[in-house]
Structures are given as structure tokens and as C-alpha cells.
Coordinates of C-alpha atoms in Angstrom, one line a residue:
M1 CA 20.0 -28.7 -17.7
K2 CA 22.6 -26.5 -16.0
E3 CA 21.2 -25.1 -12.7
T4 CA 21.2 -21.4 -12.0
N5 CA 23.0 -20.2 -8.9
P6 CA 20.3 -20.2 -6.3
F7 CA 22.1 -17.4 -4.4
L8 CA 22.0 -15.0 -7.4
F9 CA 19.7 -12.6 -5.5
A10 CA 21.3 -13.3 -2.0
S11 CA 22.0 -9.6 -1.5
D12 CA 18.3 -9.0 -1.4
H13 CA 17.7 -12.0 0.9
K14 CA 15.4 -13.5 -1.7
R15 CA 15.3 -16.5 -4.0
Y16 CA 13.7 -14.6 -6.8
H17 CA 14.7 -11.6 -8.9
T18 CA 13.0 -8.8 -7.1
W19 CA 12.1 -5.4 -8.4
N20 CA 14.0 -3.8 -5.5
Y21 CA 17.1 -5.9 -6.3
H22 CA 16.9 -4.9 -9.9
L23 CA 16.6 -1.2 -9.3
R24 CA 19.3 -1.1 -6.7
N25 CA 21.7 -2.9 -9.1
T26 CA 20.6 -0.5 -11.9
F27 CA 20.8 2.8 -10.0
G28 CA 22.9 2.0 -7.0
H29 CA 20.3 3.3 -4.5
K30 CA 16.7 3.1 -3.5
V31 CA 14.1 3.8 -6.3
F32 CA 10.4 3.6 -5.7
K33 CA 7.4 4.0 -7.9
V34 CA 5.0 7.0 -7.6
A35 CA 1.6 5.7 -8.9
L36 CA -0.3 8.3 -10.9
D37 CA -3.7 8.6 -12.5
G38 CA -3.2 10.4 -15.9
G39 CA -6.9 10.9 -16.5
F40 CA -7.1 8.4 -19.3
D41 CA -10.0 6.1 -20.2
C42 CA -9.9 2.5 -21.5
P43 CA -10.8 1.2 -24.9
N44 CA -12.6 -1.6 -23.2
R45 CA -14.9 0.9 -21.5
D46 CA -15.5 3.7 -23.9
G47 CA -16.5 1.5 -26.9
T48 CA -13.3 1.6 -28.9
V49 CA -13.1 -2.2 -28.6
A50 CA -15.9 -3.0 -26.0
H51 CA -18.0 -1.7 -23.2
G52 CA -18.0 -2.5 -19.5
G53 CA -14.3 -3.1 -18.9
C54 CA -12.7 -6.2 -17.6
T55 CA -15.0 -7.8 -15.0
F56 CA -12.4 -7.6 -12.3
C57 CA -11.6 -4.0 -12.8
S58 CA -12.6 -1.4 -10.3
A59 CA -14.1 2.1 -10.9
A60 CA -10.5 3.4 -10.5
G61 CA -9.3 1.4 -13.5
S62 CA -7.0 -0.8 -11.3
G63 CA -5.5 2.4 -9.9
D64 CA -7.0 2.2 -6.5
F65 CA -3.8 3.3 -4.8
A66 CA -2.7 5.8 -7.5
G67 CA -3.1 9.6 -7.2
N68 CA -6.4 11.5 -7.3
R69 CA -7.4 12.1 -10.9
A70 CA -9.2 15.3 -9.9
E71 CA -5.7 16.7 -9.2
D72 CA -3.0 17.7 -11.7
L73 CA -0.1 15.3 -12.1
I74 CA 2.4 17.4 -10.2
T75 CA 0.1 17.6 -7.2
Q76 CA -0.5 13.9 -7.4
F77 CA 3.2 13.2 -7.6
N78 CA 4.1 15.3 -4.6
D79 CA 1.3 13.8 -2.5
I80 CA 2.2 10.2 -3.3
K81 CA 5.9 10.9 -3.0
S82 CA 5.4 12.3 0.5
K83 CA 3.5 9.2 1.6
M84 CA 6.3 6.9 0.2
H85 CA 8.9 8.9 2.1
N86 CA 7.2 7.8 5.3
K87 CA 8.5 4.3 4.5
W88 CA 11.8 5.3 2.9
K89 CA 13.6 8.4 3.9
N90 CA 15.8 8.6 0.8
G91 CA 15.4 7.5 -2.8
K92 CA 14.7 8.5 -6.4
Y93 CA 11.5 8.0 -8.2
M94 CA 9.9 6.2 -11.1
A95 CA 6.7 7.9 -12.3
Y96 CA 4.1 5.1 -12.8
F97 CA 1.1 5.8 -15.0
Q98 CA -1.1 3.1 -13.4
A99 CA -4.8 3.8 -13.7
F100 CA -6.8 2.7 -16.8
T101 CA -5.0 2.6 -20.2
N102 CA -2.1 5.0 -20.4
T103 CA -1.5 5.1 -24.1
H104 CA -5.1 5.5 -25.0
A105 CA -5.0 9.1 -26.1
P106 CA -3.6 11.3 -28.9
L107 CA 0.2 11.4 -29.0
A108 CA 0.3 15.1 -28.2
E109 CA -1.6 14.4 -24.9
L110 CA 0.7 11.6 -24.0
K111 CA 3.8 13.7 -24.6
E112 CA 2.4 16.5 -22.4
K113 CA 1.7 14.2 -19.5
Y114 CA 4.8 12.0 -19.7
E115 CA 7.2 15.0 -20.1
T116 CA 5.6 16.8 -17.2
V117 CA 6.6 14.1 -14.7
L118 CA 9.9 13.3 -16.3
N119 CA 11.0 16.9 -15.7
L120 CA 10.3 16.6 -11.9
E121 CA 13.3 16.5 -9.6
G122 CA 14.5 13.0 -8.7
V123 CA 12.5 11.2 -11.4
V124 CA 14.8 8.6 -13.0
G125 CA 12.4 6.7 -15.1
L126 CA 8.9 6.1 -16.3
S127 CA 6.6 3.0 -16.1
I128 CA 3.5 3.0 -18.3
G129 CA 0.6 0.6 -17.8
T130 CA -1.4 -0.2 -21.0
R131 CA -3.0 -2.8 -23.2
P132 CA -1.5 -4.5 -26.2
D133 CA -4.2 -3.2 -28.5
C134 CA -3.2 0.4 -27.7
L135 CA 0.2 0.6 -29.3
P136 CA -0.2 2.6 -32.5
D137 CA 3.0 3.2 -34.5
D138 CA 3.3 6.9 -33.6
V139 CA 3.1 6.1 -29.9
V140 CA 5.6 3.3 -30.2
D141 CA 8.0 5.6 -32.1
Y142 CA 7.7 8.1 -29.2
L143 CA 8.2 5.4 -26.6
A144 CA 11.3 4.3 -28.4
E145 CA 12.6 7.8 -28.3
L146 CA 11.8 8.0 -24.6
N147 CA 13.6 4.8 -24.1
E148 CA 16.8 6.4 -25.3
R149 CA 16.8 9.2 -22.7
T150 CA 15.1 7.7 -19.6
Y151 CA 14.6 4.4 -17.9
L152 CA 11.4 3.1 -19.4
W153 CA 9.1 0.1 -18.8
V154 CA 5.8 -0.6 -20.5
E155 CA 3.5 -2.8 -18.4
L156 CA 1.1 -4.9 -20.5
G157 CA -1.9 -6.6 -19.1
L158 CA -2.2 -10.2 -20.2
Q159 CA -3.9 -11.8 -17.2
T160 CA -4.4 -15.2 -18.9
V161 CA -3.4 -17.0 -22.1
H162 CA -6.7 -18.9 -22.1
E163 CA -9.3 -17.5 -24.6
R164 CA -12.2 -19.0 -22.7
T165 CA -11.2 -17.0 -19.6
A166 CA -10.5 -13.9 -21.6
L167 CA -14.0 -13.9 -23.0
L168 CA -15.4 -14.6 -19.5
I169 CA -13.7 -11.6 -18.0
N170 CA -14.4 -9.4 -21.1
R171 CA -10.7 -8.8 -21.8
A172 CA -11.5 -7.8 -25.4
H173 CA -8.3 -9.0 -26.9
D174 CA -6.8 -12.4 -27.5
Y175 CA -3.4 -13.9 -26.8
E176 CA -2.2 -13.3 -30.4
C177 CA -2.8 -9.6 -30.0
Y178 CA -0.8 -9.7 -26.8
V179 CA 2.2 -11.4 -28.5
E180 CA 2.0 -8.9 -31.3
G181 CA 2.1 -6.0 -28.8
V182 CA 5.1 -7.5 -27.0
N183 CA 7.0 -8.0 -30.3
K184 CA 6.2 -4.4 -31.4
L185 CA 7.8 -3.0 -28.3
R186 CA 10.7 -5.4 -28.2
A187 CA 11.6 -4.6 -31.8
R188 CA 12.4 -1.1 -30.5
G189 CA 14.3 -2.3 -27.5
I190 CA 11.6 -1.3 -25.0
R191 CA 11.4 -3.2 -21.7
V192 CA 8.1 -5.1 -21.2
C193 CA 6.5 -6.3 -17.9
S194 CA 3.7 -8.8 -18.3
H195 CA 0.8 -8.8 -15.8
I196 CA -0.9 -12.1 -15.0
I197 CA -3.7 -12.9 -12.5
N198 CA -4.1 -16.1 -10.5
G199 CA -7.5 -17.1 -9.4
L200 CA -9.6 -16.0 -12.4
P201 CA -13.1 -17.5 -12.8
L202 CA -13.1 -21.3 -13.7
E203 CA -9.3 -21.5 -14.0
D204 CA -7.6 -24.4 -12.3
Y205 CA -4.0 -25.0 -11.3
D206 CA -2.9 -26.4 -14.7
M207 CA -4.4 -23.4 -16.5
M208 CA -2.6 -20.9 -14.3
M209 CA 0.7 -22.8 -14.7
K210 CA 0.1 -22.8 -18.4
T211 CA -0.1 -18.9 -18.4
A212 CA 3.2 -18.8 -16.5
H213 CA 4.9 -21.2 -18.9
E214 CA 3.8 -19.1 -21.9
V215 CA 5.0 -15.9 -20.3
A216 CA 8.4 -17.6 -19.7
K217 CA 8.7 -18.2 -23.4
L218 CA 8.0 -14.5 -24.4
D219 CA 10.7 -11.9 -24.8
V220 CA 9.6 -10.0 -21.7
Q221 CA 11.9 -8.6 -19.1
G222 CA 9.5 -8.5 -16.1
I223 CA 6.4 -10.0 -14.7
K224 CA 3.7 -9.0 -12.2
I225 CA 1.9 -11.9 -10.6
H226 CA -1.4 -10.8 -9.1
L227 CA -3.8 -12.6 -6.9
L228 CA -7.4 -12.0 -8.0
H229 CA -9.2 -10.0 -5.3
L230 CA -12.9 -9.3 -5.7
L231 CA -14.0 -5.7 -5.1
K232 CA -17.5 -4.4 -4.5
K233 CA -19.4 -2.9 -7.5
T234 CA -17.2 -4.7 -10.1
P235 CA -18.9 -6.7 -12.8
M236 CA -17.2 -9.8 -11.5
V237 CA -19.5 -9.7 -8.4
K238 CA -22.3 -11.2 -10.6
Q239 CA -20.0 -14.0 -11.7
Y240 CA -19.1 -14.7 -8.1
E241 CA -22.8 -14.8 -7.2
K242 CA -23.4 -17.3 -10.0
G243 CA -20.7 -19.6 -8.6
Q244 CA -18.2 -19.0 -11.4
L245 CA -15.5 -17.8 -9.0
E246 CA -14.0 -19.5 -6.0
F247 CA -11.3 -17.7 -4.0
L248 CA -7.9 -19.3 -3.8
A249 CA -6.9 -20.5 -0.3
F250 CA -3.8 -19.0 1.2
D251 CA -1.7 -22.2 1.1
D252 CA -2.8 -23.0 -2.5
Y253 CA -1.7 -19.5 -3.6
I254 CA 1.7 -19.7 -2.0
N255 CA 2.4 -23.1 -3.6
L256 CA 1.2 -21.9 -7.0
V257 CA 3.4 -18.8 -7.0
C258 CA 6.4 -20.8 -6.0
D259 CA 5.7 -23.3 -8.8
Q260 CA 5.4 -20.4 -11.2
L261 CA 8.6 -18.8 -10.1
E262 CA 10.5 -22.1 -10.6
V263 CA 9.6 -22.1 -14.4
L264 CA 10.3 -18.4 -15.1
P265 CA 13.7 -17.3 -16.5
P266 CA 16.0 -16.3 -13.6
E267 CA 16.8 -12.9 -15.2
M268 CA 13.1 -12.0 -15.5
V269 CA 12.4 -9.2 -13.0
V270 CA 9.6 -10.0 -10.6
H271 CA 7.7 -6.7 -10.0
R272 CA 5.0 -8.1 -7.9
L273 CA 3.9 -11.4 -6.4
T274 CA 0.4 -10.7 -5.0
G275 CA -2.4 -8.2 -5.1
D276 CA -4.6 -6.4 -2.7
G277 CA -7.4 -3.8 -2.8
P278 CA -8.9 -1.1 -0.6
I279 CA -10.1 -2.8 2.6
N280 CA -13.4 -1.0 2.4
L281 CA -14.1 -2.5 -1.0
M282 CA -12.8 -6.0 -0.5
I283 CA -15.1 -9.0 -0.8
G284 CA -12.3 -11.5 -0.7
P285 CA -10.1 -13.3 -0.3
M286 CA -9.6 -11.3 2.9
W287 CA -6.2 -12.9 3.7
S288 CA -4.8 -11.0 0.7
V289 CA -5.0 -7.7 2.7
D290 CA -2.0 -8.8 4.8
K291 CA 0.5 -8.5 1.9
W292 CA 3.6 -9.1 4.0
S293 CA 2.3 -12.4 5.3
V294 CA 1.9 -13.6 1.7
L295 CA 5.4 -12.5 0.7
N296 CA 7.0 -14.0 3.8
A297 CA 5.2 -17.3 3.2
I298 CA 6.5 -17.4 -0.4
D299 CA 10.0 -16.8 1.0
D300 CA 9.5 -19.6 3.5
E301 CA 8.2 -22.0 1.0
L302 CA 11.1 -21.5 -1.4
K303 CA 13.5 -22.0 1.5
K304 CA 11.6 -25.2 2.5
R305 CA 11.9 -26.5 -1.0
N306 CA 15.5 -25.3 -1.3
S307 CA 14.3 -23.8 -4.5
Y308 CA 14.5 -20.5 -6.4
Q309 CA 13.3 -18.7 -9.5
G310 CA 14.4 -20.4 -12.7
R311 CA 15.2 -23.8 -11.1
L312 CA 13.0 -25.6 -13.6
F313 CA 13.3 -23.2 -16.5
E314 CA 14.6 -24.7 -19.7
R315 CA 16.1 -22.2 -22.1
K316 CA 15.4 -23.2 -25.7
E317 CA 18.5 -22.9 -27.9
V318 CA 17.9 -21.1 -31.2
K319 CA 19.5 -22.9 -34.1
V320 CA 21.1 -20.6 -36.6

């Protein structure tokens, strides 16, 4: 197996293909996401496919750091943008529809909301978080058209490839559905980012590595690796109280993520490597609140191993 250059991402001082590195290479300057709440619901909550939602999902639909859904999109955008400029003085923006399921609405409503933010000054692209069972043909046709005139990502929640876990967390779709959703988007040339979660109930190291290996085989261009964090008032609290959930230890998580990075394709863009929640809602693991300590520890472990993303990835040759 031919080794990938371990210094491919040296300009970002990382040993993995970071989102920041990718955006700077694409646009030539800083671009940051502005997370929005588009006011959508979820088919896993409103009865379209199920009720109750995923057991880990908060009342904010995993958009705890997105804009305030009581405000219009322009107000949300300007508010979040101003906060982001406290970190970065200059930059352009990607509008990120984060909360709930952002293709779960009639096409006319989607168009009105997407176009509103795309027309704002400095917006260079759009990222849409959704589910693989919410990709009707007319929506995919519109996304393909958007993909021709702006920089578009569709972020699809997978979480796990294991059906036992999917049932336990009330995911309400199977892995086959996920693969079909990816293929539908990729047939139109749309970039896909897969979300996975480490630390789900009753999953061990081998199961979490299996999810990473399967994502590595898919035609997806990006990945978000989340750490499961338990929030108050989520259905998963009951599973925690029953002993079905044990929080990952800091060192175990660091080693697991590095192992997962090693088996991913080197060109796959890593949008995220951990996850945290509002401190006032957190039950655990509390070490996840210090995100920079987690990211720095991942960097240190990769250096210690003299390793990098894709080191163990084996590309399968397609015979024609």
C-alpha cells in the first residue's frame, strides 16, 4: 500500500484534513459557518416516520448553538455573525441550517428560506443538515440546481451503522436508507458530510470502528465525528439511568478518534472531531466541555504515533 504524504495538511499544522484547511484552499481566505434555526420540524418527532425523536437529541433539535428560532433568519444570521467576528475579524460566511431536519418542508418553503440567506452579503455557500429519509426528488432537483450556483454541502446524520443501536436510539431509519440517500445526492454531484457519534449506548470499540470503516467506503466527501454528550431532559437520560450508557473516558476517546482518522480516506474533509453541549444542560462527560483540550490531545496523539489521516486506508480498485 502506497503511503499518503503525512504532511499533506502541514499548512494547517494538522495531520488530518481539517474543515478550515479545506475552506482556505477553496476560497483563499477565512470562511466560517453561521448556524441557523430554520424553524423546521423532524419526521422522527412529528409522526411522519416516528415520534419522540432520537434519544440523544435535545429540545433544540441538535441546534443548541444555532440562532433563535423565534427570530427571522436575517436577524439570526446577523446575531451569530457578530458573535463569530469576536473570534475572527475578517471572513466570509457559510449559512448552516443546523437545527432539526432542514429538508422536511414543502419545496416552496425551502426555497424561500435558503434563498433568503444566500442573498445576504458575504455568504459564499450553504450547508444543510438533514436525514436520508427526507430527500424527495423535487428537493434533490433543487439542491442540484443550487449546487451549480453556490458552494453546497448536505450533512446527513448516520450516527451508527449498527441496526441494534439505531433501534435503541430511535433513529427510525436503517443503514440501507442512509446509503440510498448518499447515492441519490452523489448522483447529482452534491457534496455529502456524514455524521457519526462515538459513545452510543451499548457500543464498544469494535462497533465504533466498524462505523468509521463503513463511512470510509462510502462516496462521501466529509465527516463529522461527534462525542456523545448526555443532556438533561433528553430521552437518553432514562437509558443512562438503566445502565445502558457509559460515558467514554477522555483517553479512550482520543485513541479511538485517532484510530478512526487512520482508516479514513485522506481527501475526506474532517468537519468536526468532538461534540459538546450547553454547560447548563450537560450531564456528561464533563471533560467534553473543554473542546480545545480534546482537539489538542488528538493532535498530540497523532504526533506521538507519527501518524495521520489515511495512514491505514486501503483504496479498493474498481475493475472495469
